[in-house]
Amino acid sequence: MRKISVCVTPNLLPLYKNDNQIVVVVDVLRATSSITAGMASGIAKILPVATVEECIALQAAGYIAAGERDGKMVEGFTLGNSPFDYMDEKLKGQTIAMTTTNGTLAIHLSEGAKEIVIGSFLNLSSVANYLATQDADILVVCAGWKGKFNLEDTMFAGALVEKLQGKIDVDCDAAVSALYVYQAAQVDLMMFMEKSSHYRRLKHLDVIDDIAFCLSVDHFDCVPVVQNGKEIVLKEL
Ligand code: 3SL
């Protein structure tokens, strides 16, 4: 039977990496939520890069630059990392270069997987339904915070495990733990989120609306994937 595992921080990735599994990268606050919102709203492609320098080089080559450091838009970029920035009519059909502290780094570190899927609460069921039809093992890679565990990505990992259990073997203690975290959180995701360190960080930036939106389960029906190891596009289903 296929297996689902959870890597709670990219720093543990070397223990889980293999090129036969589908990786689901999640950064609920806020990178993969923003990517999902943007792709569902008509952005053609997102080029996720690990560093600000790479993003600046792409900006110089003509791409729209997006992303954050310390939660704030990088100086000189066009977009920050609020999902609402990415749901702009003017971005329809455009290609965006994006860098964030943890999310795009986790995508980059997942290179070499059979496929990389972008997950968030916004597209939870779409991702689960897609994974259910595939034949590879699954690894959920939580972007975490600068190499550390975080609550929100683990909550998402648990929600995905719950959707897939019965169809896929839960053969990993981190996946079992994530499921318990989600079951404790699901009655009121926002109340649970308020206990997280990233909630406290973002609260000072006055982006509580972003957090509430990022917790909207199944707001979109789409599966963004990394194509050719470098660009995020919508999977044709
Ligand atoms: O770390 C990341 O990738 C970001 O999503 C962090 S923030 O929510 O924009 O601060």
Coordinates of N, CA, C and O and ligand atoms in Angstrom, one line a residue, residues 27-32 68 70-72 81 100-104 143-145 198 202 205, ligand 1:
D27 N 3.1 25.9 3.2 CA 3.5 27.1 4.0 C 2.2 27.9 4.2 O 2.0 28.8 3.5
V28 N 1.4 27.4 5.1 CA 0.0 28.0 5.3 C 0.1 29.5 5.4 O -0.6 30.3 4.8
L29 N 1.1 30.0 6.3 CA 1.3 31.4 6.5 C 2.6 31.8 5.9 O 3.6 31.6 6.5
R30 N 2.7 32.3 4.7 CA 1.6 32.5 3.8 C 1.9 32.1 2.4 O 1.1 32.2 1.5
A31 N 3.1 31.6 2.1 CA 3.6 31.5 0.8 C 2.7 30.5 -0.1 O 2.3 30.9 -1.2
T32 N 2.5 29.3 0.4 CA 1.7 28.4 -0.5 C 0.2 28.8 -0.6 O -0.4 28.5 -1.6
E68 N 8.7 38.3 0.4 CA 8.9 39.0 1.6 C 10.2 38.6 2.3 O 10.8 37.5 2.0
D70 N 11.1 39.0 6.6 CA 10.5 39.4 7.9 C 9.0 39.8 7.7 O 8.5 40.7 8.3
G71 N 8.3 39.1 6.8 CA 6.9 39.3 6.6 C 6.6 40.5 5.7 O 5.5 40.8 5.3
K72 N 7.6 41.4 5.4 CA 7.3 42.6 4.7 C 7.8 42.5 3.3 O 8.8 41.8 3.0
N81 N 3.6 39.3 0.2 CA 3.3 37.9 0.4 C 1.9 37.8 1.0 O 1.6 36.8 1.6
T100 N 10.3 33.8 -0.7 CA 9.8 34.0 0.7 C 10.8 33.3 1.6 O 11.6 32.5 1.2
T101 N 10.7 33.6 2.9 CA 11.7 33.2 3.9 C 11.7 31.6 3.9 O 12.8 31.0 3.9
N102 N 10.6 31.0 4.0 CA 10.5 29.6 4.2 C 9.8 28.8 3.1 O 10.3 27.7 2.7
G103 N 8.8 29.4 2.5 CA 7.9 28.7 1.6 C 8.7 28.4 0.3 O 8.8 27.2 -0.2
T104 N 9.2 29.4 -0.4 CA 9.9 29.1 -1.7 C 11.2 28.3 -1.4 O 11.6 27.6 -2.3
A143 N 7.0 23.9 5.6 CA 8.0 24.9 5.4 C 8.6 25.3 6.8 O 9.7 25.7 6.9
G144 N 7.7 25.2 7.8 CA 8.2 25.6 9.2 C 8.7 27.0 9.2 O 8.3 27.9 8.4
W145 N 9.5 27.3 10.2 CA 10.0 28.7 10.4 C 11.5 28.6 10.6 O 12.0 28.2 11.7
H198 N 4.0 32.2 14.6 CA 3.9 33.0 13.4 C 2.7 34.0 13.4 O 2.7 35.1 12.9
L202 N 3.0 37.9 12.8 CA 2.3 38.6 11.7 C 1.3 39.6 12.3 O 1.0 40.6 11.7
L205 N 2.2 43.0 12.1 CA 2.2 43.6 10.7 C 0.8 43.9 10.3 O 0.6 44.3 9.1
Ligands
3SL1 O1 8.2 32.2 5.3 C1 7.5 32.3 4.3 O2 7.6 31.7 3.3 C2 6.4 33.4 4.4 O3 5.2 32.9 4.0 C3 6.4 34.1 5.7 S1 5.3 35.4 5.9 O4 4.0 34.9 6.3 O5 5.2 36.2 4.7 O6 5.9 36.2 7.0

